[in-house]
Amino acid sequence: MANASNPFRGIRIGSASGAGLAGWQAETGRSPVDVHKLPVTYRCPQGHETTPVFADLAEEEIPEYWDCPRCGRTGTRRPEAVFGDSRTEPYKSHLDYAKERRSPAEAEEVLARALGELRRSRGEAT
Ligand SMILES: [Zn+2]
C-alpha cells in the first residue's frame, strides 16, 4: 500500500482536460476559438501575481478577488485598491508613507543611514 497516501494516482490531468474539451465541443457545437478567453491578473498584498483565464465571462461576472495560490491571501484585480478597512484610499507601501512624510532628500538620507546601519550590523565596511 505504498501509494495509499496519493489519491490522485492514475488520474492524468492532461488527458482528462482533452476529453473534456472534445465533450464540450460535441455538446455545444462550438469550437474553442469561439470562446472569448480573458486572462485577468490579480495581485495579492505580498505582490504575488496570478493570472487565471476566464472563458466567456461578462466583465461584471469576473471575480473582484482571487485567492493567491502562493500565500493564500486575497488578491485583487486592481493593485491600487487598498486591502483592509477602507477601499477608498489607494494601497500604499511603508515606503510610500515614508516618502509622504519626508521630502525626497530626507528620504534618501534616511535610506542611506539605514543602509549604513545594515552594513555595520553585518560587519561590512562602510
Ligand atoms: Zn501571495
Short mmCIF file of N, CA and C and ligand atoms in Angstrom, two decimals:
data_model
loop_
_atom_site.label_atom_id
_atom_site.label_comp_id
_atom_site.label_asym_id
_atom_site.label_seq_id
_atom_site.Cartn_x
_atom_site.Cartn_y
_atom_site.Cartn_z
N MET A 1 0.85 -1.21 0.00
CA MET A 1 0.00 0.00 0.00
C MET A 1 0.88 1.25 0.00
N ALA A 2 1.92 1.24 -0.77
CA ALA A 2 2.83 2.37 -0.77
C ALA A 2 2.18 3.63 -1.33
N ASN A 3 1.19 3.45 -2.20
CA ASN A 3 0.58 4.61 -2.84
C ASN A 3 -0.76 5.02 -2.24
N ALA A 4 -1.07 4.46 -1.11
CA ALA A 4 -2.37 4.76 -0.49
C ALA A 4 -2.49 6.24 -0.12
N SER A 5 -1.35 6.89 0.10
CA SER A 5 -1.41 8.28 0.51
C SER A 5 -1.66 9.22 -0.67
N ASN A 6 -1.61 8.69 -1.87
CA ASN A 6 -1.81 9.54 -3.04
C ASN A 6 -3.11 9.18 -3.77
N PRO A 7 -4.19 9.88 -3.44
CA PRO A 7 -5.49 9.54 -4.06
C PRO A 7 -5.56 9.93 -5.53
N PHE A 8 -4.60 10.72 -5.99
CA PHE A 8 -4.67 11.20 -7.37
C PHE A 8 -3.90 10.30 -8.34
N ARG A 9 -3.32 9.26 -7.80
CA ARG A 9 -2.58 8.34 -8.64
C ARG A 9 -3.50 7.77 -9.72
N GLY A 10 -3.03 7.82 -10.92
CA GLY A 10 -3.81 7.24 -12.02
C GLY A 10 -4.65 8.27 -12.76
N ILE A 11 -4.83 9.43 -12.15
CA ILE A 11 -5.60 10.47 -12.84
C ILE A 11 -4.62 11.35 -13.63
N ARG A 12 -4.85 11.43 -14.91
CA ARG A 12 -3.98 12.26 -15.73
C ARG A 12 -4.73 13.52 -16.12
N ILE A 13 -4.28 14.62 -15.55
CA ILE A 13 -4.99 15.88 -15.77
C ILE A 13 -5.05 16.23 -17.25
N GLY A 14 -3.92 16.06 -17.92
CA GLY A 14 -3.85 16.46 -19.33
C GLY A 14 -4.85 15.74 -20.21
N SER A 15 -4.89 14.43 -20.08
CA SER A 15 -5.79 13.67 -20.93
C SER A 15 -7.24 13.93 -20.53
N ALA A 16 -7.45 14.18 -19.25
CA ALA A 16 -8.82 14.43 -18.80
C ALA A 16 -9.36 15.73 -19.40
N SER A 17 -8.52 16.76 -19.44
CA SER A 17 -9.00 18.02 -19.97
C SER A 17 -9.21 17.92 -21.49
N GLY A 18 -8.41 17.12 -22.13
CA GLY A 18 -8.59 16.92 -23.58
C GLY A 18 -9.93 16.28 -23.88
N ALA A 19 -10.27 15.26 -23.10
CA ALA A 19 -11.56 14.60 -23.27
C ALA A 19 -12.68 15.57 -22.95
N GLY A 20 -12.45 16.40 -21.95
CA GLY A 20 -13.46 17.37 -21.56
C GLY A 20 -13.73 18.37 -22.67
N LEU A 21 -12.67 18.80 -23.32
CA LEU A 21 -12.83 19.75 -24.41
C LEU A 21 -13.60 19.13 -25.57
N ALA A 22 -13.26 17.89 -25.92
CA ALA A 22 -13.96 17.21 -27.01
C ALA A 22 -15.44 17.05 -26.66
N GLY A 23 -15.70 16.68 -25.42
CA GLY A 23 -17.08 16.53 -24.98
C GLY A 23 -17.83 17.85 -25.03
N TRP A 24 -17.14 18.90 -24.65
CA TRP A 24 -17.74 20.23 -24.66
C TRP A 24 -18.07 20.65 -26.09
N GLN A 25 -17.13 20.35 -27.03
CA GLN A 25 -17.36 20.69 -28.43
C GLN A 25 -18.57 19.96 -28.99
N ALA A 26 -18.67 18.65 -28.66
CA ALA A 26 -19.79 17.85 -29.15
C ALA A 26 -21.10 18.38 -28.58
N GLU A 27 -21.03 18.82 -27.33
CA GLU A 27 -22.24 19.28 -26.65
C GLU A 27 -22.73 20.61 -27.20
N THR A 28 -21.79 21.53 -27.38
CA THR A 28 -22.18 22.89 -27.74
C THR A 28 -22.11 23.15 -29.24
N GLY A 29 -21.37 22.31 -29.96
CA GLY A 29 -21.20 22.54 -31.38
C GLY A 29 -20.31 23.73 -31.68
N ARG A 30 -19.61 24.19 -30.66
CA ARG A 30 -18.72 25.33 -30.85
C ARG A 30 -17.27 24.86 -30.82
N SER A 31 -16.43 25.59 -31.47
CA SER A 31 -15.01 25.27 -31.44
C SER A 31 -14.34 26.17 -30.41
N PRO A 32 -13.22 25.73 -29.89
CA PRO A 32 -12.57 26.52 -28.82
C PRO A 32 -12.26 27.95 -29.23
N VAL A 33 -12.04 28.21 -30.51
CA VAL A 33 -11.68 29.57 -30.93
C VAL A 33 -12.85 30.53 -30.76
N ASP A 34 -14.07 29.99 -30.66
CA ASP A 34 -15.23 30.85 -30.45
C ASP A 34 -15.28 31.42 -29.05
N VAL A 35 -14.57 30.75 -28.15
CA VAL A 35 -14.66 31.16 -26.75
C VAL A 35 -13.76 32.35 -26.51
N HIS A 36 -14.35 33.33 -25.93
CA HIS A 36 -13.61 34.52 -25.56
C HIS A 36 -12.82 34.21 -24.30
N LYS A 37 -11.52 34.19 -24.42
CA LYS A 37 -10.69 33.90 -23.25
C LYS A 37 -10.14 35.19 -22.69
N LEU A 38 -10.34 35.32 -21.41
CA LEU A 38 -9.99 36.58 -20.77
C LEU A 38 -9.05 36.35 -19.61
N PRO A 39 -7.77 36.57 -19.81
CA PRO A 39 -6.85 36.46 -18.68
C PRO A 39 -6.99 37.67 -17.76
N VAL A 40 -7.12 37.43 -16.49
CA VAL A 40 -7.25 38.52 -15.53
C VAL A 40 -6.15 38.38 -14.49
N THR A 41 -5.38 39.42 -14.33
CA THR A 41 -4.29 39.37 -13.36
C THR A 41 -4.74 39.90 -12.01
N TYR A 42 -4.47 39.10 -10.99
CA TYR A 42 -4.75 39.50 -9.61
C TYR A 42 -3.43 39.64 -8.88
N ARG A 43 -3.37 40.61 -7.99
CA ARG A 43 -2.15 40.76 -7.19
C ARG A 43 -2.52 40.75 -5.71
N CYS A 44 -1.79 39.96 -4.95
CA CYS A 44 -2.07 39.85 -3.52
C CYS A 44 -1.24 40.90 -2.78
N PRO A 45 -1.52 41.09 -1.49
CA PRO A 45 -0.77 42.10 -0.71
C PRO A 45 0.72 41.82 -0.67
N GLN A 46 1.12 40.58 -0.90
CA GLN A 46 2.53 40.22 -0.89
C GLN A 46 3.19 40.49 -2.23
N GLY A 47 2.41 40.88 -3.22
CA GLY A 47 2.96 41.20 -4.53
C GLY A 47 2.99 40.03 -5.50
N HIS A 48 2.46 38.89 -5.07
CA HIS A 48 2.39 37.75 -5.99
C HIS A 48 1.30 38.02 -7.02
N GLU A 49 1.58 37.65 -8.25
CA GLU A 49 0.57 37.82 -9.27
C GLU A 49 0.11 36.46 -9.78
N THR A 50 -1.18 36.36 -10.02
CA THR A 50 -1.72 35.15 -10.61
C THR A 50 -2.69 35.58 -11.70
N THR A 51 -2.67 34.84 -12.80
CA THR A 51 -3.50 35.24 -13.93
C THR A 51 -4.37 34.08 -14.40
N PRO A 52 -5.50 33.88 -13.71
CA PRO A 52 -6.44 32.87 -14.20
C PRO A 52 -7.09 33.35 -15.49
N VAL A 53 -7.44 32.41 -16.35
CA VAL A 53 -8.10 32.77 -17.61
C VAL A 53 -9.58 32.41 -17.52
N PHE A 54 -10.42 33.38 -17.74
CA PHE A 54 -11.86 33.16 -17.69
C PHE A 54 -12.40 33.05 -19.11
N ALA A 55 -13.28 32.10 -19.31
CA ALA A 55 -13.87 31.91 -20.63
C ALA A 55 -15.29 32.45 -20.65
N ASP A 56 -15.54 33.30 -21.64
CA ASP A 56 -16.91 33.72 -21.89
C ASP A 56 -17.59 34.37 -20.70
N LEU A 57 -16.87 35.19 -19.98
CA LEU A 57 -17.47 35.86 -18.84
C LEU A 57 -17.66 37.34 -19.16
N ALA A 58 -18.80 37.84 -18.75
CA ALA A 58 -19.00 39.28 -18.86
C ALA A 58 -18.15 39.97 -17.80
N GLU A 59 -17.85 41.23 -18.06
CA GLU A 59 -16.98 41.99 -17.17
C GLU A 59 -17.46 41.91 -15.72
N GLU A 60 -18.78 42.03 -15.53
CA GLU A 60 -19.31 42.05 -14.15
C GLU A 60 -19.33 40.67 -13.52
N GLU A 61 -19.10 39.64 -14.33
CA GLU A 61 -19.08 38.27 -13.78
C GLU A 61 -17.69 37.87 -13.30
N ILE A 62 -16.70 38.64 -13.69
CA ILE A 62 -15.34 38.32 -13.29
C ILE A 62 -15.16 38.64 -11.82
N PRO A 63 -14.65 37.68 -11.04
CA PRO A 63 -14.50 37.94 -9.61
C PRO A 63 -13.57 39.11 -9.35
N GLU A 64 -13.94 39.88 -8.36
CA GLU A 64 -13.13 41.04 -7.99
C GLU A 64 -11.87 40.58 -7.25
N TYR A 65 -12.02 39.47 -6.54
CA TYR A 65 -10.90 38.98 -5.72
C TYR A 65 -10.58 37.54 -6.07
N TRP A 66 -9.33 37.20 -5.85
CA TRP A 66 -8.86 35.85 -6.16
C TRP A 66 -7.83 35.46 -5.12
N ASP A 67 -8.01 34.30 -4.53
CA ASP A 67 -7.05 33.89 -3.50
C ASP A 67 -5.70 33.59 -4.12
N CYS A 68 -4.67 34.15 -3.52
CA CYS A 68 -3.32 33.95 -4.02
C CYS A 68 -2.93 32.48 -3.86
N PRO A 69 -2.52 31.82 -4.96
CA PRO A 69 -2.13 30.41 -4.85
C PRO A 69 -0.82 30.21 -4.11
N ARG A 70 -0.07 31.27 -3.92
CA ARG A 70 1.24 31.12 -3.28
C ARG A 70 1.20 31.35 -1.78
N CYS A 71 0.44 32.36 -1.33
CA CYS A 71 0.42 32.65 0.11
C CYS A 71 -0.98 32.59 0.70
N GLY A 72 -2.01 32.45 -0.13
CA GLY A 72 -3.36 32.28 0.37
C GLY A 72 -4.06 33.57 0.73
N ARG A 73 -3.37 34.70 0.56
CA ARG A 73 -4.02 35.97 0.83
C ARG A 73 -4.94 36.32 -0.33
N THR A 74 -5.78 37.30 -0.12
CA THR A 74 -6.74 37.67 -1.15
C THR A 74 -6.12 38.68 -2.11
N GLY A 75 -6.08 38.29 -3.36
CA GLY A 75 -5.57 39.19 -4.38
C GLY A 75 -6.72 39.99 -4.97
N THR A 76 -6.38 41.11 -5.57
CA THR A 76 -7.40 41.95 -6.18
C THR A 76 -7.04 42.25 -7.61
N ARG A 77 -8.06 42.52 -8.42
CA ARG A 77 -7.82 42.85 -9.82
C ARG A 77 -7.16 44.20 -9.96
N ARG A 78 -7.42 45.05 -8.96
CA ARG A 78 -6.86 46.40 -9.05
C ARG A 78 -5.81 46.56 -7.97
N PRO A 79 -4.55 46.46 -8.36
CA PRO A 79 -3.46 46.51 -7.37
C PRO A 79 -3.47 47.80 -6.58
N GLU A 80 -4.07 48.86 -7.13
CA GLU A 80 -4.06 50.13 -6.40
C GLU A 80 -5.12 50.15 -5.31
N ALA A 81 -6.01 49.17 -5.34
CA ALA A 81 -7.05 49.11 -4.31
C ALA A 81 -6.44 48.77 -2.96
N VAL A 82 -7.00 49.32 -1.93
CA VAL A 82 -6.46 49.09 -0.60
C VAL A 82 -6.96 47.75 -0.06
N PHE A 83 -6.16 47.14 0.77
CA PHE A 83 -6.57 45.90 1.42
C PHE A 83 -6.92 46.23 2.86
N GLY A 84 -8.07 45.80 3.27
CA GLY A 84 -8.41 46.01 4.67
C GLY A 84 -9.65 46.85 4.83
N ASP A 85 -9.59 47.80 5.78
CA ASP A 85 -10.79 48.51 6.20
C ASP A 85 -11.35 49.42 5.12
N SER A 86 -10.51 50.32 4.64
CA SER A 86 -11.00 51.31 3.70
C SER A 86 -10.68 50.90 2.27
N ARG A 87 -11.63 51.10 1.39
CA ARG A 87 -11.37 50.81 -0.02
C ARG A 87 -11.35 52.07 -0.85
N THR A 88 -11.30 53.20 -0.18
CA THR A 88 -11.32 54.44 -0.93
C THR A 88 -9.91 54.94 -1.18
N GLU A 89 -9.00 54.63 -0.28
CA GLU A 89 -7.62 55.08 -0.43
C GLU A 89 -6.82 54.06 -1.22
N PRO A 90 -5.93 54.53 -2.09
CA PRO A 90 -5.08 53.57 -2.80
C PRO A 90 -4.13 52.87 -1.84
N TYR A 91 -3.72 51.67 -2.22
CA TYR A 91 -2.79 50.93 -1.38
C TYR A 91 -1.44 51.63 -1.36
N LYS A 92 -0.88 51.74 -0.15
CA LYS A 92 0.44 52.35 -0.04
C LYS A 92 1.36 51.43 0.73
N SER A 93 2.57 51.34 0.26
CA SER A 93 3.55 50.56 0.99
C SER A 93 4.12 51.41 2.12
N HIS A 94 4.86 50.77 2.99
CA HIS A 94 5.51 51.50 4.07
C HIS A 94 6.40 52.60 3.51
N LEU A 95 7.06 52.28 2.41
CA LEU A 95 7.96 53.26 1.78
C LEU A 95 7.19 54.46 1.28
N ASP A 96 5.99 54.21 0.72
CA ASP A 96 5.17 55.31 0.24
C ASP A 96 4.82 56.26 1.37
N TYR A 97 4.45 55.67 2.52
CA TYR A 97 4.13 56.50 3.68
C TYR A 97 5.36 57.28 4.13
N ALA A 98 6.49 56.61 4.09
CA ALA A 98 7.73 57.28 4.49
C ALA A 98 8.05 58.44 3.56
N LYS A 99 7.83 58.22 2.29
CA LYS A 99 8.07 59.28 1.31
C LYS A 99 7.13 60.46 1.52
N GLU A 100 5.90 60.11 1.91
CA GLU A 100 4.90 61.14 2.11
C GLU A 100 5.27 62.06 3.25
N ARG A 101 5.85 61.48 4.29
CA ARG A 101 6.17 62.24 5.49
C ARG A 101 7.42 63.08 5.32
N ARG A 102 8.26 62.68 4.38
CA ARG A 102 9.53 63.36 4.25
C ARG A 102 9.71 63.87 2.82
N SER A 103 10.58 64.82 2.67
CA SER A 103 10.94 65.26 1.35
C SER A 103 11.84 64.19 0.74
N PRO A 104 11.96 64.18 -0.60
CA PRO A 104 12.82 63.16 -1.24
C PRO A 104 14.24 63.16 -0.70
N ALA A 105 14.79 64.34 -0.44
CA ALA A 105 16.17 64.42 0.07
C ALA A 105 16.27 63.77 1.44
N GLU A 106 15.28 64.07 2.30
CA GLU A 106 15.28 63.48 3.63
C GLU A 106 15.12 61.97 3.55
N ALA A 107 14.28 61.53 2.63
CA ALA A 107 14.04 60.10 2.49
C ALA A 107 15.34 59.39 2.09
N GLU A 108 16.11 60.01 1.18
CA GLU A 108 17.37 59.41 0.76
C GLU A 108 18.37 59.35 1.90
N GLU A 109 18.35 60.39 2.71
CA GLU A 109 19.24 60.43 3.86
C GLU A 109 18.89 59.31 4.83
N VAL A 110 17.59 59.14 5.07
CA VAL A 110 17.14 58.09 5.97
C VAL A 110 17.52 56.72 5.41
N LEU A 111 17.33 56.57 4.11
CA LEU A 111 17.65 55.30 3.46
C LEU A 111 19.14 55.00 3.56
N ALA A 112 19.96 56.04 3.32
CA ALA A 112 21.42 55.87 3.38
C ALA A 112 21.86 55.48 4.79
N ARG A 113 21.22 56.13 5.78
CA ARG A 113 21.56 55.83 7.17
C ARG A 113 21.17 54.38 7.52
N ALA A 114 19.98 54.00 7.05
CA ALA A 114 19.51 52.64 7.31
C ALA A 114 20.42 51.61 6.65
N LEU A 115 20.87 51.92 5.44
CA LEU A 115 21.78 51.01 4.73
C LEU A 115 23.10 50.90 5.46
N GLY A 116 23.58 52.04 5.96
CA GLY A 116 24.82 52.05 6.71
C GLY A 116 24.73 51.20 7.96
N GLU A 117 23.59 51.33 8.66
CA GLU A 117 23.39 50.54 9.87
C GLU A 117 23.31 49.06 9.54
N LEU A 118 22.67 48.76 8.42
CA LEU A 118 22.54 47.37 8.00
C LEU A 118 23.91 46.77 7.71
N ARG A 119 24.74 47.55 7.00
CA ARG A 119 26.08 47.06 6.65
C ARG A 119 26.93 46.87 7.90
N ARG A 120 26.80 47.84 8.84
CA ARG A 120 27.56 47.72 10.07
C ARG A 120 27.15 46.48 10.85
N SER A 121 25.82 46.24 10.85
CA SER A 121 25.34 45.08 11.62
C SER A 121 25.81 43.78 10.98
N ARG A 122 26.11 43.84 9.70
CA ARG A 122 26.62 42.64 9.02
C ARG A 122 28.14 42.57 9.08
N GLY A 123 28.75 43.58 9.66
CA GLY A 123 30.18 43.59 9.78
C GLY A 123 30.90 44.01 8.52
N GLU A 124 30.17 44.68 7.61
CA GLU A 124 30.80 45.13 6.39
C GLU A 124 31.37 46.53 6.60
N ALA A 125 32.42 46.84 5.85
CA ALA A 125 32.98 48.18 5.90
C ALA A 125 32.06 49.13 5.16
N THR A 126 31.91 50.33 5.72
CA THR A 126 31.04 51.29 5.04
C THR A 126 31.87 52.30 4.28
ZN ZN B 1 0.57 35.91 -2.38
#
